[in-house]
mmCIF file of C-alpha atoms in Angstrom:
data_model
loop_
_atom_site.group_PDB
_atom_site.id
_atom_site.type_symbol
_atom_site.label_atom_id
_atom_site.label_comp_id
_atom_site.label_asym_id
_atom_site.label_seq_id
_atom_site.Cartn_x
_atom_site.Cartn_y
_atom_site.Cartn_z
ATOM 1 C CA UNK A 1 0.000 0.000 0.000
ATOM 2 C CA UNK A 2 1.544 3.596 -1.224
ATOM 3 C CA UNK A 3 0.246 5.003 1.922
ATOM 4 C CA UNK A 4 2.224 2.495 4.713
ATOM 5 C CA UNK A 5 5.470 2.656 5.739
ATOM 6 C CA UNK A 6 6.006 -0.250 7.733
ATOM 7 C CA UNK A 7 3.591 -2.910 8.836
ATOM 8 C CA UNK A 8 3.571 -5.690 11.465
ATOM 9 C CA UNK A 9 1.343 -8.389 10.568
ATOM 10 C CA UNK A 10 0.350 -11.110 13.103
ATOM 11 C CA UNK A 11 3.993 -10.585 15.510
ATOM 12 C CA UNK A 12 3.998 -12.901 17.813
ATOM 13 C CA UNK A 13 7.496 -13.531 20.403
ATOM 14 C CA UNK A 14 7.970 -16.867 22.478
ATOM 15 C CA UNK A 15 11.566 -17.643 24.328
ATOM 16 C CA UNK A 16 12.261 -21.094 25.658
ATOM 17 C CA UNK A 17 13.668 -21.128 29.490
ATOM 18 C CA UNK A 18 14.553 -23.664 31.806
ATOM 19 C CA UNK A 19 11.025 -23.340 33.085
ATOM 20 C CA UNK A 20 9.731 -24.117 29.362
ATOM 21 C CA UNK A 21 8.203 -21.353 26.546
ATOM 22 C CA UNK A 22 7.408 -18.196 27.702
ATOM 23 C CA UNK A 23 5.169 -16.160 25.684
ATOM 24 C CA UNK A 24 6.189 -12.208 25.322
ATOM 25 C CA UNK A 25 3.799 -10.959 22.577
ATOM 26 C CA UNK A 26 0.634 -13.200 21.707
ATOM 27 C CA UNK A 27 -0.115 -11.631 18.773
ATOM 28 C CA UNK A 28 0.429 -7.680 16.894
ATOM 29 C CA UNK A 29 -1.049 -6.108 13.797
ATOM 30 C CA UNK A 30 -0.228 -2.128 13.024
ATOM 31 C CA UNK A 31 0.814 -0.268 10.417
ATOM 32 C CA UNK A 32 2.417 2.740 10.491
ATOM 33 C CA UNK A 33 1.282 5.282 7.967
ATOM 34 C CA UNK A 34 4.153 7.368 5.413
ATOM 35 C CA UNK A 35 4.979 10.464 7.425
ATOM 36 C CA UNK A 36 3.591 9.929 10.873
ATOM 37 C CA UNK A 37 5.041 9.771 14.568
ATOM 38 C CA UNK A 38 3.184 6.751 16.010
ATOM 39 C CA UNK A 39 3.677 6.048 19.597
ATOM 40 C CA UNK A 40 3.907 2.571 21.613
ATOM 41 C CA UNK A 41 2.987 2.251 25.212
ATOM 42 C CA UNK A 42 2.005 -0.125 27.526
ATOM 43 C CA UNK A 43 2.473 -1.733 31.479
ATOM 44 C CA UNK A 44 6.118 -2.287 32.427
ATOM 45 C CA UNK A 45 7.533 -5.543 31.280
ATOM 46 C CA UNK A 46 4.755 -5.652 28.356
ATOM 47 C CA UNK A 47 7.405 -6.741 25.455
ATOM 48 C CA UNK A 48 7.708 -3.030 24.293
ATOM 49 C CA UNK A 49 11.333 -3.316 24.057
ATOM 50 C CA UNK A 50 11.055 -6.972 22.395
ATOM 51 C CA UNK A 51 8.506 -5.675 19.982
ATOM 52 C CA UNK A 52 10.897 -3.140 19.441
ATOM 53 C CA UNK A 53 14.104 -5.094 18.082
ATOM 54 C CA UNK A 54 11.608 -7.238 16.124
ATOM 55 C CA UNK A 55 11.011 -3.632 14.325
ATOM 56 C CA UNK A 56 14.725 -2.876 14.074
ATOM 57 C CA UNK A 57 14.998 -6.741 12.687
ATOM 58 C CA UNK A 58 17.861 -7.499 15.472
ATOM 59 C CA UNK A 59 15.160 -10.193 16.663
ATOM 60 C CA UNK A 60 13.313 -12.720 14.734
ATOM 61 C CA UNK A 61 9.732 -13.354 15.533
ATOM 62 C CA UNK A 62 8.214 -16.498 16.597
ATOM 63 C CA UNK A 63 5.130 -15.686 14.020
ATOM 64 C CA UNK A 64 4.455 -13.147 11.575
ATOM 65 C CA UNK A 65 6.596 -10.796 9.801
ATOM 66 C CA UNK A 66 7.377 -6.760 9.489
ATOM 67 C CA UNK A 67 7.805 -4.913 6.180
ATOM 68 C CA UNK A 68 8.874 -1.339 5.638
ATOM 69 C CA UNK A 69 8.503 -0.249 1.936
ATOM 70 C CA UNK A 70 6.753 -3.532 1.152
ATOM 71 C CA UNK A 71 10.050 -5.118 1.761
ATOM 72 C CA UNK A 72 10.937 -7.511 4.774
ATOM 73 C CA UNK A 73 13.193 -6.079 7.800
ATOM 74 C CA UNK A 74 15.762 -8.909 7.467
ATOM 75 C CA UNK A 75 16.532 -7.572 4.144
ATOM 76 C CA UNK A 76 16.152 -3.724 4.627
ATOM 77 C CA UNK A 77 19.263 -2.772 5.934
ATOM 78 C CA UNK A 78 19.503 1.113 5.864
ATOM 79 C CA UNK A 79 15.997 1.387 5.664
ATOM 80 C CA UNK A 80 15.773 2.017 9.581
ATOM 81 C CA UNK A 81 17.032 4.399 11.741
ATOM 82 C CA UNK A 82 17.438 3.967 15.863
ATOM 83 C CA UNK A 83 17.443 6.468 18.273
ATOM 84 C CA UNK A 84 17.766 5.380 21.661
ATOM 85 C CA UNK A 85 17.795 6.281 25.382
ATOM 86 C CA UNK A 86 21.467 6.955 25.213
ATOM 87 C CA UNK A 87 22.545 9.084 22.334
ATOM 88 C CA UNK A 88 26.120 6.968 22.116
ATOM 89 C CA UNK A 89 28.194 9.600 20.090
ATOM 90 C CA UNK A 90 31.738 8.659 20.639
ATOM 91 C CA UNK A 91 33.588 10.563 22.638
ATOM 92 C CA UNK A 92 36.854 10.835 20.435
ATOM 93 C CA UNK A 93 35.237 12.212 17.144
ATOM 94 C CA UNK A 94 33.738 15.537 16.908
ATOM 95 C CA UNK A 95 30.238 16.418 16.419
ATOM 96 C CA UNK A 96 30.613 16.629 12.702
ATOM 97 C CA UNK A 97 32.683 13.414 12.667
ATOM 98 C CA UNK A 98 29.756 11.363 14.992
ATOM 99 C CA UNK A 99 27.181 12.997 12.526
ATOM 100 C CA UNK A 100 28.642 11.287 9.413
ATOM 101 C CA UNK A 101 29.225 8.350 11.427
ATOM 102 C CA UNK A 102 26.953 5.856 9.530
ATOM 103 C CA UNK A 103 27.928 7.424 5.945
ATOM 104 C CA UNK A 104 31.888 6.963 7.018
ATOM 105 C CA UNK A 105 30.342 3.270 7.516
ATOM 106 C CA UNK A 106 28.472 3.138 4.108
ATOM 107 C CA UNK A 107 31.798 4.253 2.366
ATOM 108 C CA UNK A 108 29.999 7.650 1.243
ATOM 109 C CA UNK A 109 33.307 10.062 0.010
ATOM 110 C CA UNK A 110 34.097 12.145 2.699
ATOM 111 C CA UNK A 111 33.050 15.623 1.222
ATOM 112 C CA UNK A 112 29.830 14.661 0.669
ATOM 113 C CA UNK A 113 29.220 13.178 3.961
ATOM 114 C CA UNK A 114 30.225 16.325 5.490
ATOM 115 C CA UNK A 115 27.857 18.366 3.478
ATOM 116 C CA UNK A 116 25.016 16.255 4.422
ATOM 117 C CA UNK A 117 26.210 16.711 7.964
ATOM 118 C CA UNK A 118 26.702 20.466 7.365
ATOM 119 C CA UNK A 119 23.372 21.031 6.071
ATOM 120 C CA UNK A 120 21.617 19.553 9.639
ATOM 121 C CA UNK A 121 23.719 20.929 11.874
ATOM 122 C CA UNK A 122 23.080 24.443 10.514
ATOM 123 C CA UNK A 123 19.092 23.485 10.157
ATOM 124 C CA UNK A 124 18.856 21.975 13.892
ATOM 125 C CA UNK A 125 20.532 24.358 16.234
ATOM 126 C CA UNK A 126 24.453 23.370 16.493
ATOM 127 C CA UNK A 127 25.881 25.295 14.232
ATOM 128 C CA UNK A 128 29.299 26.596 15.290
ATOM 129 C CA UNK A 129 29.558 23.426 17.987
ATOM 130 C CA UNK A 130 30.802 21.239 14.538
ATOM 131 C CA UNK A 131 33.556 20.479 16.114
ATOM 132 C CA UNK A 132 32.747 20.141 19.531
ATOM 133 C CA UNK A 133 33.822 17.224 21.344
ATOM 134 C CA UNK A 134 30.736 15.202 23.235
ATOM 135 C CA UNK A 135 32.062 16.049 26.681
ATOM 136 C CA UNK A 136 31.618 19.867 25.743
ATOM 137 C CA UNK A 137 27.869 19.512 25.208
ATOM 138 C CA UNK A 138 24.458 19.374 27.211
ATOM 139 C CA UNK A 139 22.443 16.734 27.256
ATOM 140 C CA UNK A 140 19.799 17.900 24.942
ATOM 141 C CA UNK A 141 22.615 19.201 22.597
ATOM 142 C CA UNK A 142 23.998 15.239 22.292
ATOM 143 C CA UNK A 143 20.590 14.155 21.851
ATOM 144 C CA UNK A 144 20.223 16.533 18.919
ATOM 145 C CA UNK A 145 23.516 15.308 17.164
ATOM 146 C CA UNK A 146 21.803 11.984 18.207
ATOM 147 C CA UNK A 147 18.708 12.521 15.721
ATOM 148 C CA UNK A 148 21.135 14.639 12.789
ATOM 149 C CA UNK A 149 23.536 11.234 12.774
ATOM 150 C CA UNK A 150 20.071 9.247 12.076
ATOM 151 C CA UNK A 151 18.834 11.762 10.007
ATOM 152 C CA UNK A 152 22.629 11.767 7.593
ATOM 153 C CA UNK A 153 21.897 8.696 6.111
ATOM 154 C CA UNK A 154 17.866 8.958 4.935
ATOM 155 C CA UNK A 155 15.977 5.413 6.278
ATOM 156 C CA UNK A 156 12.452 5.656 5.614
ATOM 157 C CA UNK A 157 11.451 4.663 9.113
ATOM 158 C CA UNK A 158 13.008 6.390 12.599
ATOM 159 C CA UNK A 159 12.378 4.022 15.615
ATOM 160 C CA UNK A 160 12.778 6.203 19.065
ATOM 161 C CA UNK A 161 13.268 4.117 21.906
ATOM 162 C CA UNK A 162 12.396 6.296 24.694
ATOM 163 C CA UNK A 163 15.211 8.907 23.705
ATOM 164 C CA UNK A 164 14.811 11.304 26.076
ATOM 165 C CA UNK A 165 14.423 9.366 29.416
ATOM 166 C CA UNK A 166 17.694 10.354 30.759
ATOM 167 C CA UNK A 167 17.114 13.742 30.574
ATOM 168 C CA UNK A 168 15.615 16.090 32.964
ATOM 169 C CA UNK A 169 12.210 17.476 32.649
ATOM 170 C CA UNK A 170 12.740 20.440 30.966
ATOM 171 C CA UNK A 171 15.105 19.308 28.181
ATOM 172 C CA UNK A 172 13.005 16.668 27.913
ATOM 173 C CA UNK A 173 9.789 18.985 26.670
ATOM 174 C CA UNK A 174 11.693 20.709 24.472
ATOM 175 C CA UNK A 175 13.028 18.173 22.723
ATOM 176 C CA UNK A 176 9.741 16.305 22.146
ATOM 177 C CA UNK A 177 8.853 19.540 20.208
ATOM 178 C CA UNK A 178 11.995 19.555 18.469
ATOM 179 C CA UNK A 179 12.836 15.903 17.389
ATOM 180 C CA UNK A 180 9.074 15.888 16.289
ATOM 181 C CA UNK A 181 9.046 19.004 14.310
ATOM 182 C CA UNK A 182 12.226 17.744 12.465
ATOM 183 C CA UNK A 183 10.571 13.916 11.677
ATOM 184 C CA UNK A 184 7.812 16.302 10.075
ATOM 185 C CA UNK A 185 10.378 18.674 8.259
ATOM 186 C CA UNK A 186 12.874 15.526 6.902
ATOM 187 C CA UNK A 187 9.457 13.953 5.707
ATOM 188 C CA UNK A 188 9.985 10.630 7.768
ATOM 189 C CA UNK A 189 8.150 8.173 9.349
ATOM 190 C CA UNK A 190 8.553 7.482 12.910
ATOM 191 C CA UNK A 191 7.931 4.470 15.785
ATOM 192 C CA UNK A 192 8.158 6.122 19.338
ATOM 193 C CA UNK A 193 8.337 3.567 22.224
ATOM 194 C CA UNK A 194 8.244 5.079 25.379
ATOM 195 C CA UNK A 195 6.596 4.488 29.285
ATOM 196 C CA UNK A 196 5.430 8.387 29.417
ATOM 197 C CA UNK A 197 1.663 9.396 28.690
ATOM 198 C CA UNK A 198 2.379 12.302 27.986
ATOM 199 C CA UNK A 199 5.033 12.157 25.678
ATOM 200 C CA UNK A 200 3.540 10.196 23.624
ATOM 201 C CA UNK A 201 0.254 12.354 23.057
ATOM 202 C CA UNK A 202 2.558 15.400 22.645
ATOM 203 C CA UNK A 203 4.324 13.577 20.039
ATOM 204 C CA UNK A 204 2.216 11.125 18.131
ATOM 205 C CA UNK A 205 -0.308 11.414 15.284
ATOM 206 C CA UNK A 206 -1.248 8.161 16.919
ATOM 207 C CA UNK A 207 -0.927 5.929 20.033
ATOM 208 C CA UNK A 208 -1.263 2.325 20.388
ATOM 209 C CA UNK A 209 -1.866 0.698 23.803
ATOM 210 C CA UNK A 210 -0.554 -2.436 24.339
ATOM 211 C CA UNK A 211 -1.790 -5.041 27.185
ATOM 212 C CA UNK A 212 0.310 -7.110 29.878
ATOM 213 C CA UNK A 213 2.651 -9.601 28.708
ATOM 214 C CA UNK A 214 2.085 -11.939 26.587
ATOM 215 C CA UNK A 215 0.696 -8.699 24.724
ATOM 216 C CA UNK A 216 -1.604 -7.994 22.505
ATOM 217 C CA UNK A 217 -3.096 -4.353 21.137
ATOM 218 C CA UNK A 218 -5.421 -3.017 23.112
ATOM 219 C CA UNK A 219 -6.393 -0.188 21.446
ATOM 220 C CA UNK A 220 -5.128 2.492 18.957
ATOM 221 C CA UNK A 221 -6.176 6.581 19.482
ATOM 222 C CA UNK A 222 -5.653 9.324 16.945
ATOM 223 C CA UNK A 223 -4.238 12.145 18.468
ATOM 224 C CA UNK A 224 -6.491 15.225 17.531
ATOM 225 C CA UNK A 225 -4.097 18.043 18.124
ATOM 226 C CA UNK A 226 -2.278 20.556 16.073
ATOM 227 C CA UNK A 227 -0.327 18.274 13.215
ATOM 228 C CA UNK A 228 2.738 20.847 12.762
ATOM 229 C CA UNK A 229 2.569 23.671 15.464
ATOM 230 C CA UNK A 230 2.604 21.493 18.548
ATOM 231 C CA UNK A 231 4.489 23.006 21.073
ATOM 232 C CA UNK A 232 5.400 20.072 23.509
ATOM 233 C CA UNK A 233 4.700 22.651 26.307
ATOM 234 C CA UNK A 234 1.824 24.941 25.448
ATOM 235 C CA UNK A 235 0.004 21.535 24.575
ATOM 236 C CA UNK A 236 0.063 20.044 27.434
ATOM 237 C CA UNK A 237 -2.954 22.988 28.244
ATOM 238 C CA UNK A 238 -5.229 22.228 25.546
ATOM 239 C CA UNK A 239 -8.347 20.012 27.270
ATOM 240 C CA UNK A 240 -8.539 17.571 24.239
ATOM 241 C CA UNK A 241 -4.523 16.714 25.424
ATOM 242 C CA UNK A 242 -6.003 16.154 29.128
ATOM 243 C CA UNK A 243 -8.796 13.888 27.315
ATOM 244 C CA UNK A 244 -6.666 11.617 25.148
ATOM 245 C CA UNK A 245 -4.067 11.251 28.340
ATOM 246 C CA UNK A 246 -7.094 10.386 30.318
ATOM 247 C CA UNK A 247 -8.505 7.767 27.049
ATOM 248 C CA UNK A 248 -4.725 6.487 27.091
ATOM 249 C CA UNK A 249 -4.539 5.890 30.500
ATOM 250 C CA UNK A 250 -8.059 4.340 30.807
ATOM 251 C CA UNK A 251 -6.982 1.688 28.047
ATOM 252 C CA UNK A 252 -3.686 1.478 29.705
ATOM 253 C CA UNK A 253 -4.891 0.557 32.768
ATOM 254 C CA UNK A 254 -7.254 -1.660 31.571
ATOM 255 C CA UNK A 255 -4.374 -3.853 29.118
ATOM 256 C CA UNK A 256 -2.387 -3.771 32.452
ATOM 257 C CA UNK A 257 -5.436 -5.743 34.457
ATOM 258 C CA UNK A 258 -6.341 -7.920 31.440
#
């Protein structure tokens, strides 16, 4: 379908222990539509994480397959992106140099890579800190090189695994508007996993609940706030934010005691 990005059809995750199979994820269907943010919660220990590297393809699923492009994950290497909880820039190359990181790795020429570097670090706010070491820089500021060295080398999907929980609460808010309002910008297609509510309704077109382990989908909300303009802060006062937190949690809640 022209309109999907990446679909899971029929996922389902079993491990055997010394106690015998345990079932992590009975059985999950989504698709995530070309140029959305669509967000992933559920109870602690509800397979988010395991659902997660079945996305990324670093785990094989017991059942059922994902696609993005119409092509299988196993075999679409480059077409996703990860950012995750710690942004991982190494600490002996510069921001430029941890920004062209995957494109040094893809054999891209050097000049090139650094004008596709160039080019985001001018558009999303570290311009002149190019070649700043990663001890030099805040939190938020690491993050942001984070989401440029994602960004350098174009996958069509951009899986977030609850990127900003090691920051505090402030950086954290203004980041949510910022990494979202660049997903939007770059045109790209995005999977946020995260534990927080309210990050997820500031930042998702769409938010699917997901039960206790072994999960299953519980349900899946549109978001009806402000598609561009959503300021991570000023939307946390609009009363149809308080109502889909309150629908989230409600269905939350519920997967939790299913």
């Amino acid at each position: 379908m022209p309109n999907i990005a990446l679909e899971a059809i029929g996922i389902g995750v079993a491990f055997e222990s010394a106690s015998g199979r345990v079932d992590a994820i009975r059985q999950i269907d989504f698709a995530l539509r070309r140029g959305e943010v669509l967000a992933i919660v559920g109870p602690s220990g509800c397979g988010k994480s395991t659902l997660f590297n079945v996305i990324a393809g670093l785990l094989k699923p017991t059942r059922g397959s994902v696609s993005v492009g119409g092509v299988q994950v196993d075999q679409a290497t480059g077409h996703v992106g990860y950012m995750l909880q710690k942004d991982l820039l190494l600490p002996w190359r510069t921001v430029l140099e941890n920004v062209t990181l995957g494109l040094d790795v893809r054999g891209v020429p050097r000049a090139q890579s650094s004008e596709i570097a160039m080019k985001l670090i001018r558009a999303y706010g570290l311009s002149g800190f190019e070649h700043a070491k990663p001890r030099t820089l805040s939190g938020g500021m690491r993050q942001r090189a984070a989401i440029m060295r994602t960004l350098a080398f174009d996958p069509e999907v951009i899986l977030l695994d609850e990127p900003f929980s090691a920051l505090d609460f402030q950086t954290r808010l203004l980041l949510q508007s910022d990494v979202r309002q660049i997903i939007i910008e770059q045109s790209k297609s995005a999977i946020l996993v995260t534990h927080d509510i309210g990050e997820a309704v500031a930042m998702a077109d769409r938010v699917l609940v997901l039960s206790q382990r072994p999960s299953v989908v519980v349900s899946i909300h549109e978001i009806h706030l402000p598609r561009v303009t959503r300021n991570a802060v000023e939307i946390r006062k609009d009363p149809v934010y308080n109502d889909h937190f309150t629908e989230v949690w409600a269905d939350l809640h519920l997967g939790a005691n299913a």
